[in-house]
XYZ file of C-alpha atoms in Angstrom:
113
model
C 0.000 0.000 0.000
C 1.196 3.487 -0.867
C -0.350 6.858 -0.167
C 0.906 10.431 -0.066
C -0.037 13.698 1.581
C 1.068 17.312 1.660
C 2.121 18.915 4.913
C 0.350 21.912 6.464
C 3.651 23.758 6.266
C 7.209 22.772 5.310
C 9.244 21.130 8.058
C 13.023 21.488 8.338
C 14.739 18.136 8.030
C 18.517 17.612 8.001
C 19.493 18.586 4.423
C 16.283 20.328 3.371
C 12.628 20.987 3.978
C 9.817 18.455 3.734
C 6.733 19.532 1.745
C 5.040 16.164 1.229
C 5.425 12.580 2.349
C 4.636 9.133 0.981
C 3.722 6.213 3.207
C 4.712 2.782 1.917
C 3.703 -0.323 3.849
C 6.024 -3.211 3.009
C 6.548 -6.687 4.436
C 9.654 -5.312 6.221
C 7.867 -2.397 7.885
C 6.640 1.071 7.012
C 8.651 3.625 5.067
C 7.900 7.329 5.064
C 9.523 8.969 2.048
C 10.239 12.709 2.304
C 10.021 15.166 -0.608
C 11.707 18.565 -0.772
C 9.127 20.283 -2.977
C 5.405 19.916 -3.665
C 6.115 18.607 -7.184
C 9.142 16.371 -6.405
C 8.950 12.943 -8.057
C 11.680 11.196 -6.001
C 12.338 11.479 -2.284
C 15.448 13.050 -0.783
C 15.251 11.035 2.457
C 13.228 8.340 4.164
C 12.410 7.025 7.613
C 11.569 3.465 8.623
C 8.992 2.428 11.215
C 8.122 -0.970 12.573
C 4.410 -0.398 12.068
C 1.997 2.133 10.632
C 0.852 3.468 14.007
C 4.403 4.665 14.781
C 4.655 6.461 11.426
C 1.244 8.094 11.856
C 2.093 9.160 15.400
C 4.962 11.267 14.050
C 3.473 12.510 10.768
C -0.333 12.270 11.030
C -0.929 15.629 12.714
C 1.340 17.461 10.243
C -0.820 16.738 7.160
C -2.898 19.407 5.464
C -6.699 19.232 5.355
C -6.740 17.213 2.102
C -5.360 14.168 3.916
C -4.089 11.079 2.135
C -4.164 10.334 -1.596
C -3.891 6.646 -2.565
C -1.239 5.483 -5.038
C -0.934 2.169 -6.850
C 2.015 -0.036 -5.948
C 5.047 0.492 -8.197
C 5.669 -1.638 -11.269
C 8.175 -4.511 -10.888
C 11.797 -3.318 -10.448
C 10.622 0.285 -9.960
C 11.419 2.684 -7.129
C 8.915 2.617 -4.270
C 9.360 6.350 -3.606
C 8.658 7.479 -7.197
C 5.319 8.933 -8.246
C 5.853 7.791 -11.834
C 7.436 4.473 -12.913
C 11.197 4.959 -12.351
C 13.802 2.221 -12.144
C 17.569 1.836 -11.949
C 18.836 1.454 -15.470
C 19.629 -2.188 -16.308
C 17.981 -3.544 -13.148
C 15.302 -5.509 -15.038
C 18.055 -7.258 -17.036
C 20.063 -8.146 -13.912
C 22.807 -5.585 -14.639
C 21.909 -2.531 -12.538
C 23.721 0.733 -13.262
C 23.405 2.282 -9.815
C 22.898 6.037 -9.934
C 21.404 5.936 -13.455
C 17.633 5.985 -13.743
C 15.024 5.635 -16.452
C 11.344 6.550 -16.406
C 8.411 5.019 -18.238
C 7.084 7.849 -20.397
C 4.410 7.237 -23.021
C 5.028 3.486 -22.751
C 8.776 3.771 -23.382
C 11.693 3.613 -20.911
C 13.555 6.926 -21.182
C 16.816 8.055 -19.546
C 16.366 10.462 -16.648
C 18.772 13.322 -16.309
C-alpha cells in the first residue's frame, strides 16, 4: 500500500525541507519517504517504522486538510518512492547501473537526467 499527503507547512529536516510525504507499507515495515518540494517525483530522504501506528504518530498531525491520496504499488523493479514508474537502469536485465535511472514515459523507458 502506498499513499501520499502534503504537509500543512514545510518542516526542516537535516538537508532540506519536507513539503510532502509518501507512506509505503512493506513486508519489512513502514517507510515514510520525504520530498523537498510539492512537485518532487523522487524522495530526498526516508524514515523506517516498525508499524503504521508509529509512522502516523509522528506525521499524522502534520498533514494538510486534504489528507491522504492513494497510489498504486510500483511496477516490478521500480522505485517505491517514485510517483511515476522509475527504475535503476539495467535492473530488469540483472545488470543494474546504480545512480542511473530511467522513467516510463508514453510506454517507453527513457533516460532520466
